[in-house]
Short mmCIF file of C-alpha atoms and ligand atoms in Angstrom, two decimals:
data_model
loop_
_atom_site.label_atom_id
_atom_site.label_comp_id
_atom_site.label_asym_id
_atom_site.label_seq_id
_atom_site.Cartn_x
_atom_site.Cartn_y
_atom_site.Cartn_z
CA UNK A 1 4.71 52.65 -5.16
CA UNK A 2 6.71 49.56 -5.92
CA UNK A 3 6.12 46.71 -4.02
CA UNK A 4 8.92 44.12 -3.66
CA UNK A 5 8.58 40.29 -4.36
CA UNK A 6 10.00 37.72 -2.77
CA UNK A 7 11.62 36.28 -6.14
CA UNK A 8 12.79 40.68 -7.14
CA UNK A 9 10.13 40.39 -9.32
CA UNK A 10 8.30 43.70 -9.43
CA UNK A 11 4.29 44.86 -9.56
CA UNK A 12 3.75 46.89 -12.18
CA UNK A 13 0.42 48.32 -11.93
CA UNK A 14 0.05 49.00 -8.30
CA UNK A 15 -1.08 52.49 -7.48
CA UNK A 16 -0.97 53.24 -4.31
CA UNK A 17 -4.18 54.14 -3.83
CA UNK A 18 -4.71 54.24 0.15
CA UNK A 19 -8.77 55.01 -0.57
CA UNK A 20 -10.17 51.79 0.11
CA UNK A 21 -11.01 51.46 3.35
CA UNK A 22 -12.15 47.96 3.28
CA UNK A 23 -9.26 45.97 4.59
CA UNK A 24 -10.25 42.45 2.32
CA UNK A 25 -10.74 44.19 -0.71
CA UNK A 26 -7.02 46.65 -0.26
CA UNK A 27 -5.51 42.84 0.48
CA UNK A 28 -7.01 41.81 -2.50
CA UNK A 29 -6.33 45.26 -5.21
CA UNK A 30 -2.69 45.14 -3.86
CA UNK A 31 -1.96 41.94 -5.22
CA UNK A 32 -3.35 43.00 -8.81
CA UNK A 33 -1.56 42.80 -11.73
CA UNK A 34 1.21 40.79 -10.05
CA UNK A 35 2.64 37.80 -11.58
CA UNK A 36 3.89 34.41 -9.99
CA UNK A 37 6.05 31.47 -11.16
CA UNK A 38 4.32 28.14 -11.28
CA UNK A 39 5.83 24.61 -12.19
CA UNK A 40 3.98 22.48 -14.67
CA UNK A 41 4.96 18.93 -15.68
CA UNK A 42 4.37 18.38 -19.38
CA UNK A 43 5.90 14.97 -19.35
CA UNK A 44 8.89 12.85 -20.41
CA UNK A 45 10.58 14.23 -17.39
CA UNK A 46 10.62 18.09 -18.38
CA UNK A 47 9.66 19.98 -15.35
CA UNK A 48 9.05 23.73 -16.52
CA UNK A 49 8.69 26.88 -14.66
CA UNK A 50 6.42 29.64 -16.14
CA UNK A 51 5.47 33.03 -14.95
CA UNK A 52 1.35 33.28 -14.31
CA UNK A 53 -0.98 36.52 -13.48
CA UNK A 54 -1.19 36.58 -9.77
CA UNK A 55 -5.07 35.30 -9.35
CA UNK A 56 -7.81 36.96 -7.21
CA UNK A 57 -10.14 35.21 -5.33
CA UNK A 58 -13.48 34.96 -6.32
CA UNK A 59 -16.39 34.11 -3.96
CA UNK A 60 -15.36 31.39 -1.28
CA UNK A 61 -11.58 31.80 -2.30
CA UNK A 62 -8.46 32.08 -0.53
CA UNK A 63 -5.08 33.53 -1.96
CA UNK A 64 -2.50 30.89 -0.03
CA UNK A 65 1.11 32.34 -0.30
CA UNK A 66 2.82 28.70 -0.33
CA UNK A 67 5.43 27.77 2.24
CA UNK A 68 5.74 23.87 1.07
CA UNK A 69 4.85 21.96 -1.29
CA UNK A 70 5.23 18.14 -1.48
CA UNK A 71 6.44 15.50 -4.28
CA UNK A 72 4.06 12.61 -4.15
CA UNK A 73 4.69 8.70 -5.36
CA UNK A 74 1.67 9.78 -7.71
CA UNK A 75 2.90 12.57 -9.64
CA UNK A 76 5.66 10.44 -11.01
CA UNK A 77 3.65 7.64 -11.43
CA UNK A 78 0.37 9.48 -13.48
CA UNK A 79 2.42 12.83 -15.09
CA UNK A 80 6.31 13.19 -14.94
CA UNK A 81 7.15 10.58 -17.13
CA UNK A 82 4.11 9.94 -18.96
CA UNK A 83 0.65 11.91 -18.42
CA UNK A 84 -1.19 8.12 -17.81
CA UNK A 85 -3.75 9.12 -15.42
CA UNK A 86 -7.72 9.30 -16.26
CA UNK A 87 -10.55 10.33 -14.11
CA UNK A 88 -9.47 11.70 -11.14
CA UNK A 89 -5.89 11.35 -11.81
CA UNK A 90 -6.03 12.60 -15.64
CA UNK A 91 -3.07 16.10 -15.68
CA UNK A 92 -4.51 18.65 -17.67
CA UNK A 93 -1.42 20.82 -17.94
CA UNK A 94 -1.93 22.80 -14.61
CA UNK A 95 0.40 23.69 -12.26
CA UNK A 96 1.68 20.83 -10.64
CA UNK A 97 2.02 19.60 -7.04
CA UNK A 98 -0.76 18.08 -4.87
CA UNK A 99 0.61 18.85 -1.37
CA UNK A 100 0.52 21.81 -0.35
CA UNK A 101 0.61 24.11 2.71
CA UNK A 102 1.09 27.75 3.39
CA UNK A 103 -0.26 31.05 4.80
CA UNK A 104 -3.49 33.01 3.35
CA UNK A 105 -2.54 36.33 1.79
CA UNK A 106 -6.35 37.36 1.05
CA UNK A 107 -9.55 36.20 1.17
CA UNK A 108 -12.35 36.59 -1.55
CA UNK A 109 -15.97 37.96 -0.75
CA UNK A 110 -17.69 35.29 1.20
CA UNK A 111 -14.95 33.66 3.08
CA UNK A 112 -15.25 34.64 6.82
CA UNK A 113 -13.87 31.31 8.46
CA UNK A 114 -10.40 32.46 7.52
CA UNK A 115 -8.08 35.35 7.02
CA UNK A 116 -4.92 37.07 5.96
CA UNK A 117 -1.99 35.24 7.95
CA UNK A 118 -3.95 32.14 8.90
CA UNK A 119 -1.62 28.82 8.26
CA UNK A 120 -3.33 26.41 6.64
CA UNK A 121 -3.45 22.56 4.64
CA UNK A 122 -5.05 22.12 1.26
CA UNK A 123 -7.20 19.25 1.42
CA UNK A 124 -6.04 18.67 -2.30
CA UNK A 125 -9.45 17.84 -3.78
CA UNK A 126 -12.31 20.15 -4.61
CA UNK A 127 -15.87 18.08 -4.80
CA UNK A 128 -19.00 18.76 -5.93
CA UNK A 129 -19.56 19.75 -2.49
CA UNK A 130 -23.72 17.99 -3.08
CA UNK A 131 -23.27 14.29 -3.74
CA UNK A 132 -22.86 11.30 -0.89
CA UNK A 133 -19.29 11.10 -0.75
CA UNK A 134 -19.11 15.41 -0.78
CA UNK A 135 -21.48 15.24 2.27
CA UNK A 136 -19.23 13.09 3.99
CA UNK A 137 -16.37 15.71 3.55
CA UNK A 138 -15.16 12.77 0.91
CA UNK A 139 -14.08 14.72 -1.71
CA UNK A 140 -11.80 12.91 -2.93
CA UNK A 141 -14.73 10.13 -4.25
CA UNK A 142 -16.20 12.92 -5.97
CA UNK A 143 -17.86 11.33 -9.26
CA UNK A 144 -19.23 14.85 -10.16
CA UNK A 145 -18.01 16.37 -13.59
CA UNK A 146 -16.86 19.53 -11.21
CA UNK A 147 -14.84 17.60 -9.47
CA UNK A 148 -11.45 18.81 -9.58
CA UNK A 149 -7.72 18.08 -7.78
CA UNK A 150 -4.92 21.01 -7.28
CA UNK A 151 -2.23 19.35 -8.91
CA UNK A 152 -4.01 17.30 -11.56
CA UNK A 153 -6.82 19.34 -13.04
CA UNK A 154 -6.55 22.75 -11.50
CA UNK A 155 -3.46 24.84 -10.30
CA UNK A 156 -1.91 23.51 -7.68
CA UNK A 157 1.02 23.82 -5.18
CA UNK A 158 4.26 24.37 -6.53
CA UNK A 159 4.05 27.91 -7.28
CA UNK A 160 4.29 30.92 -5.18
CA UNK A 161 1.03 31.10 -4.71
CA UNK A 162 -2.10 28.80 -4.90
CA UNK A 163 -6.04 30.02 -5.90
CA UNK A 164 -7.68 27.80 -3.13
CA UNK A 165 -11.54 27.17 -2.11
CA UNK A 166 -11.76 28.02 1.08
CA UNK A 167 -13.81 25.03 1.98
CA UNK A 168 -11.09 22.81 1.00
CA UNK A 169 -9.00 24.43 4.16
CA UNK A 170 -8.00 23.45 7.26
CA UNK A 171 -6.21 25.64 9.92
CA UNK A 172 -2.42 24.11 10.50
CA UNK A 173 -1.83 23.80 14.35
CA UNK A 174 0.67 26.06 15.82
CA UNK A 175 2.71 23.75 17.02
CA UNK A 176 3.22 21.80 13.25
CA UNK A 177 5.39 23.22 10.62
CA UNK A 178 4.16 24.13 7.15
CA UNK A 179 6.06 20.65 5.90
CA UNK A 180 4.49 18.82 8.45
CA UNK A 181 0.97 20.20 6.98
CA UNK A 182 2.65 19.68 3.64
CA UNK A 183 3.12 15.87 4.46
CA UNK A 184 -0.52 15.48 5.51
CA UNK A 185 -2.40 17.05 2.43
CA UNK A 186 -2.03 13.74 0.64
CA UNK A 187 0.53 11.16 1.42
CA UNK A 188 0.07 11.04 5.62
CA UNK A 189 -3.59 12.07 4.85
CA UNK A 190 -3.91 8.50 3.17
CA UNK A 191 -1.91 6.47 6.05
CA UNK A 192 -4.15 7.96 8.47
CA UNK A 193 -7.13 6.87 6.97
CA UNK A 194 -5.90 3.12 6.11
CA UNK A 195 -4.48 2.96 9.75
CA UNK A 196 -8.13 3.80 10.81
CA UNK A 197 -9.30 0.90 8.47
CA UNK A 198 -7.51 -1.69 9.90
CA UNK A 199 -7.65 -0.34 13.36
CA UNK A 200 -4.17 -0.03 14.83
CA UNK A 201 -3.33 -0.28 18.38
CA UNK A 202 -0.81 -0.85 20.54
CA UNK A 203 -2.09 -4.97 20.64
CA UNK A 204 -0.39 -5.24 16.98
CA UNK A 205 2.48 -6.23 15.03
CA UNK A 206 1.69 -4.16 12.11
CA UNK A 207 3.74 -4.99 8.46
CA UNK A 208 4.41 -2.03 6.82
CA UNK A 209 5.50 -3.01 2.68
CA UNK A 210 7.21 -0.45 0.49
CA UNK A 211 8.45 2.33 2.88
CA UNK A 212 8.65 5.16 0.10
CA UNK A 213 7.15 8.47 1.79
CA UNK A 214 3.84 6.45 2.51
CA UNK A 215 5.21 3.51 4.11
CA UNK A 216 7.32 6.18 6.11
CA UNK A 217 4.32 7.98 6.94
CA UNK A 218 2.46 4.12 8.53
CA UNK A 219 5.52 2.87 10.15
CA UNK A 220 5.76 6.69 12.36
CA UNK A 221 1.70 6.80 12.90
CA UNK A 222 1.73 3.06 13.76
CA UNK A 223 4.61 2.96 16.00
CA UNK A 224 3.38 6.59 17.73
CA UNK A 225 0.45 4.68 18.43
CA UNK A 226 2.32 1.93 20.64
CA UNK A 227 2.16 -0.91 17.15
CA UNK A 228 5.48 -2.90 16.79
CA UNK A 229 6.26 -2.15 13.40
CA UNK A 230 7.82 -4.52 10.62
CA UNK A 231 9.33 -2.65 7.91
CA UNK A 232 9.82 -4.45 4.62
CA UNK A 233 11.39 -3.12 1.38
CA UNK A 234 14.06 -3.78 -1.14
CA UNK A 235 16.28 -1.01 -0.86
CA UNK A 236 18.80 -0.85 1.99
CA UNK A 237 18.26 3.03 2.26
CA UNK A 238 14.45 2.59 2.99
CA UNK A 239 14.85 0.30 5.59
CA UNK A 240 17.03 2.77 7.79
CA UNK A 241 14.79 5.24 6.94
CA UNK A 242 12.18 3.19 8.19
CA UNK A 243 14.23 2.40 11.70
CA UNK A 244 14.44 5.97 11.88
CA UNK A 245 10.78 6.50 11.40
CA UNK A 246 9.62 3.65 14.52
CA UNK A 247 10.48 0.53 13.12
CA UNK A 248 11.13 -2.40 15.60
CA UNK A 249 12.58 -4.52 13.03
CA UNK A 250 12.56 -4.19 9.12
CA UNK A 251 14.22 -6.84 6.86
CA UNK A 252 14.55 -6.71 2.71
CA UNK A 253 11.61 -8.12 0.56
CA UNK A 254 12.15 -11.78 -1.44
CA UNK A 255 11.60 -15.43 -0.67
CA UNK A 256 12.44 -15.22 3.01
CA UNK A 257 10.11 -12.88 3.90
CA UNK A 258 7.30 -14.00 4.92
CA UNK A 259 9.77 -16.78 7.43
CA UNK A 260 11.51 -14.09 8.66
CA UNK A 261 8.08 -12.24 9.46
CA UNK A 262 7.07 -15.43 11.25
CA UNK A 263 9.84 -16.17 13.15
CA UNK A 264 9.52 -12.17 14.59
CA UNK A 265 6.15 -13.37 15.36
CA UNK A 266 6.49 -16.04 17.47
CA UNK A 267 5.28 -17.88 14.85
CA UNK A 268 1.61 -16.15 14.00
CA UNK A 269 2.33 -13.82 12.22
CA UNK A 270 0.95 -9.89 11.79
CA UNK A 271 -1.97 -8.75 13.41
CA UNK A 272 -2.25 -5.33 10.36
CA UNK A 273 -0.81 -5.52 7.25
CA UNK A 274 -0.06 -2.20 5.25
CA UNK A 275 0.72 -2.23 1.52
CA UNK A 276 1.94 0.91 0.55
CA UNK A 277 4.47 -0.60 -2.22
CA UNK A 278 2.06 -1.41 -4.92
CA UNK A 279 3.45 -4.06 -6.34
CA UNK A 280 1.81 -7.81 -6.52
CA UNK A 281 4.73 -8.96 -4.42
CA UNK A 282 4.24 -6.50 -1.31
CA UNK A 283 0.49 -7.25 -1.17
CA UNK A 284 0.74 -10.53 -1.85
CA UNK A 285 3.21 -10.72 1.14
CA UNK A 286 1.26 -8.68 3.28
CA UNK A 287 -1.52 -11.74 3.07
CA UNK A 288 0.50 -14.21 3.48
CA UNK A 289 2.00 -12.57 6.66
CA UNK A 290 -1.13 -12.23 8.19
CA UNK A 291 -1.86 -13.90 11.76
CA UNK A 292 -5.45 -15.69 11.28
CA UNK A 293 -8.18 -12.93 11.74
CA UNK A 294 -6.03 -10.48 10.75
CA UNK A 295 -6.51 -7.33 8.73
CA UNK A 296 -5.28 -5.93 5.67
CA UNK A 297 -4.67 -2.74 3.99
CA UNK A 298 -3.65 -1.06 0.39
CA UNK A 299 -2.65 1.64 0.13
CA UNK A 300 -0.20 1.44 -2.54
CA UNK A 301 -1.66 2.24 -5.83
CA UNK A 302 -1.20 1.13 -9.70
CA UNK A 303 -0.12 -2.49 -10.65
CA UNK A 304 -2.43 -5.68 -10.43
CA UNK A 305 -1.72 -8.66 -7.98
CA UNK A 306 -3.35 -11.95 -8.42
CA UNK A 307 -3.41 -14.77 -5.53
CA UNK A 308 -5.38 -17.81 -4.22
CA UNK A 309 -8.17 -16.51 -2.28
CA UNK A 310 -9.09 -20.00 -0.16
CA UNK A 311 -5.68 -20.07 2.10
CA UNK A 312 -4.72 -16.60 1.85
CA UNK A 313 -8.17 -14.66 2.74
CA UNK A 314 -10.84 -16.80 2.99
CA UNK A 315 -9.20 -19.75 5.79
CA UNK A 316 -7.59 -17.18 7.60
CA UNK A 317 -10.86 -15.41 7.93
CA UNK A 318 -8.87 -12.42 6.87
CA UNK A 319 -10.39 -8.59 6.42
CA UNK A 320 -9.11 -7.07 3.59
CA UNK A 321 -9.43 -2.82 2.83
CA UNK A 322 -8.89 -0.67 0.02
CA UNK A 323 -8.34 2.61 1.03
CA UNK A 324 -7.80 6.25 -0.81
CA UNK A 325 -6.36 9.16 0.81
CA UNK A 326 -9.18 10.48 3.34
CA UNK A 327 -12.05 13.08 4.20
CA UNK A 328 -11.42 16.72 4.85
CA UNK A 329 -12.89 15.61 8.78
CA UNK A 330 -10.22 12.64 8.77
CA UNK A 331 -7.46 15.09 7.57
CA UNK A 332 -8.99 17.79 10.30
CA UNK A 333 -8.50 14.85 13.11
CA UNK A 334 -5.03 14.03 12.21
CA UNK A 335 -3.43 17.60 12.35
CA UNK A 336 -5.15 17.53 15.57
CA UNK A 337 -3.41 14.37 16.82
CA UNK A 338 -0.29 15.23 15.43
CA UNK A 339 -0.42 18.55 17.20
CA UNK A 340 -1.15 17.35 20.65
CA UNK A 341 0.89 14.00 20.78
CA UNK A 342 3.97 16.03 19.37
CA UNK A 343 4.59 13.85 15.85
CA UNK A 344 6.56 15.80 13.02
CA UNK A 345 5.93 14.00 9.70
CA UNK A 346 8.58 16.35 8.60
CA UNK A 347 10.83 13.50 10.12
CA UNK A 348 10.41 11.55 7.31
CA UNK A 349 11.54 14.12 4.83
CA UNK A 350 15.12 13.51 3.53
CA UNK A 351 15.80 16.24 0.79
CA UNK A 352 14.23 19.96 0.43
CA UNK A 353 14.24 21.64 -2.83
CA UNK A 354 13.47 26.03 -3.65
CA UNK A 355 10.68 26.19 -6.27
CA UNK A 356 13.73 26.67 -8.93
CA UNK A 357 15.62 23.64 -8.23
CA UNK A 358 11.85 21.42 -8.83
CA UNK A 359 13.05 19.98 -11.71
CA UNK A 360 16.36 18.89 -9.23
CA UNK A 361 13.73 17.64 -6.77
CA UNK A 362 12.04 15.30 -8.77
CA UNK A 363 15.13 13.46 -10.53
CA UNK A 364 16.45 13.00 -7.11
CA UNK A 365 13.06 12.06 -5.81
CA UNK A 366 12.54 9.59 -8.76
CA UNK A 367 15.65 7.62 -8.02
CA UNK A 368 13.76 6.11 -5.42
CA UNK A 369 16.12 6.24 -2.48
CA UNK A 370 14.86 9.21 -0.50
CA UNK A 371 12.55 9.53 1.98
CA UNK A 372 10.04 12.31 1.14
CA UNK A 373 10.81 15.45 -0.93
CA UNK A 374 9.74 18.91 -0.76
CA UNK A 375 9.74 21.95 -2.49
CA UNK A 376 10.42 24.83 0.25
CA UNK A 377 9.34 28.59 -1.08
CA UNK A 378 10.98 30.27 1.96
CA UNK A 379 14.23 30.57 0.62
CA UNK A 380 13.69 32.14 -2.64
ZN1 LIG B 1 -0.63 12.17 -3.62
ZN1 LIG B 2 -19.32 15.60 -5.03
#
């Protein structure tokens, strides 16, 4: 018996054998001895794909046949060009791509929670699963030596398949697509957390800097939740993107900015700031365009910023947040509230990629002037 891949590859050691009457374990011998094609970044812009063994999941694993996979701001930041990260963000050579979303094609001894044909989001970290931030479903703060991220230190989603824990799972809503659940593994996962930081309601004018996939991702969830929304960035494509996405007004970054935020503000200025650029200018500007008492977010990572602390934080009695993707509950809450108020992060997504056009997908994607990119394994 042959059984036919989606890519015409072919399995060549399957036997046939109907014997086993267990249904997890026949799930799990049929996929033996298969192989899959993974993408790994080694750097300098190469973007390579290579053919893998198929894995089998171990205790508390999940085989995830992938349906999307997203490009994040990170990946081009830590590994496509240069492999810069450390810690948490240091790319050991795996396969590449920290968003990821798909449907399980077996289940490992152990797992009961889940099953073949459940949809699901990878909550992209795996944690110690025993330390304080672990317990708080924090992976991501993880200091444990076992800590490891799909994407970064173990394989991750831009394959056709992806070795998952099942405990880093959570069931996609019926009503969301697979990019939508794509979206949230990292990039809306981390707006949703920063919006809870700084506590957006409807009451605010919230400034939303650098509206790459992220900002994208705060003007939509801000707006959905009744905010006005400034958008601010310096290229003209972002900013319709960003109208598109909620925005009440947006207006190009430089000199005049933080007048022009002012003058939409009656003169105050903004109750939230969001930095989601990264650069010293954006949160710099998203200080200085604060209303008194107002609060402030980053989001946008790498860089350095310096400023005055006595008029920009300190007199205006401002709050000021860091804030790093989210917990597994967080992410959990979100799919929920996307589900039931109707919101499609795959809105913000302006170019899909197959798995063998990736290395397409991230020149395009590192141009700057999309919205968010995905890899879609559908088609192939
Ligand atoms: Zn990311
Ligand atoms: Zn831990």
């Amino acid at each position: 018996m042959i059984k036919e891949l989606p890519w015409g590859a072919q399995d060549r050691t399957l036997t046939g054998d109907d014997s086993i009457a267990h249904d997890r374990e026949k799930d799990v011998e049929a996929l033996e001895g298969i192989f899959m094609r993974g993408v790994i970044l080694p750097g300098r812009e190469r973007v390579e794909m290579k053919e893998f063994d198929l894995p089998e999941p171990g205790h508390g694993q999940v085989l995830v046949k992938m349906k999307a996979s997203g490009l994040c701001g990170s990946d081009l930041r830590a590994i496509y060009h240069e492999h810069t990260g450390s810690g948490a963000e240091r790319y050991q050579n795996v396969i590449a791509g920290h968003e990821p979303s798909g449907q399980i094609e077996a289940v490992g001894p152990g797992v009961d929670r889940l099953g073949p044909g459940d949809r699901v989001v990878v909550y992209h970290i795996v944690g110690c699963g025993r330390c304080e931030e672990c317990a708080q479903g924090f992976m991501i703060g993880c200091s444990s030596r076992e800590r490891a991220a799909y994407g970064w230190q173990r394989d991750g989603g831009h394959a056709d398949y992806l070795l998952a824990e099942a405990r880093t799972l959570l069931p996609l809503p019926d009503g969301l697509t697979y990019t939508d659940g794509a979206l949230v593994a990292c990039g809306l996962g981390t707006v949703y957390q920063g919006i809870l930081r700084v506590g957006v309601s409807g009451r605010d004018t919230v400034l939303v800097v650098g509206l790459g996939p992220v900002g994208l991702g705060a003007v939509m969830l801000a707006a959905a939740g009744g905010a006005e929304v400034i958008g601010v960035d310096l290229i003209p494509e972002r900013l319709e993107l960003a109208r598109d996405a909620g925005a009440t007004h947006v207006l190009m970054g430089g000199e005049d900015a933080v007048e022009e935020i002012r003058d939409l503000t009656a003169g105050r200025g903004t109750e939230v700031g969001m930095d989601c650029s990264g650069s010293a200018a954006g949160r710099k500007l998203c200080l200085e365009a604060a209303r008194e008492w107002g609060r402030v977010v980053y989001l946008g990572e790498g860089g350095s910023v310096t400023f005055e602390p006595s008029p920009l934080l300190l007199h205006k009695q401002l709050t000021l947040h860091g804030s790093w993707v989210c917990g597994i509950h967080e992410m959990g809450n979100l799919l929920e509230h996307l589900d039931r108020k109707g919101l499609h992060p795959e809105t913000t997504v302006t170019h899909t990629f197959s798995l063998s056009d990736t290395r397409v997908a991230y020149e395009i994607f590192d141009a700057g002037k999309t919205g968010k990119v995905v890899i879609l394994l559908e088609d192939t």
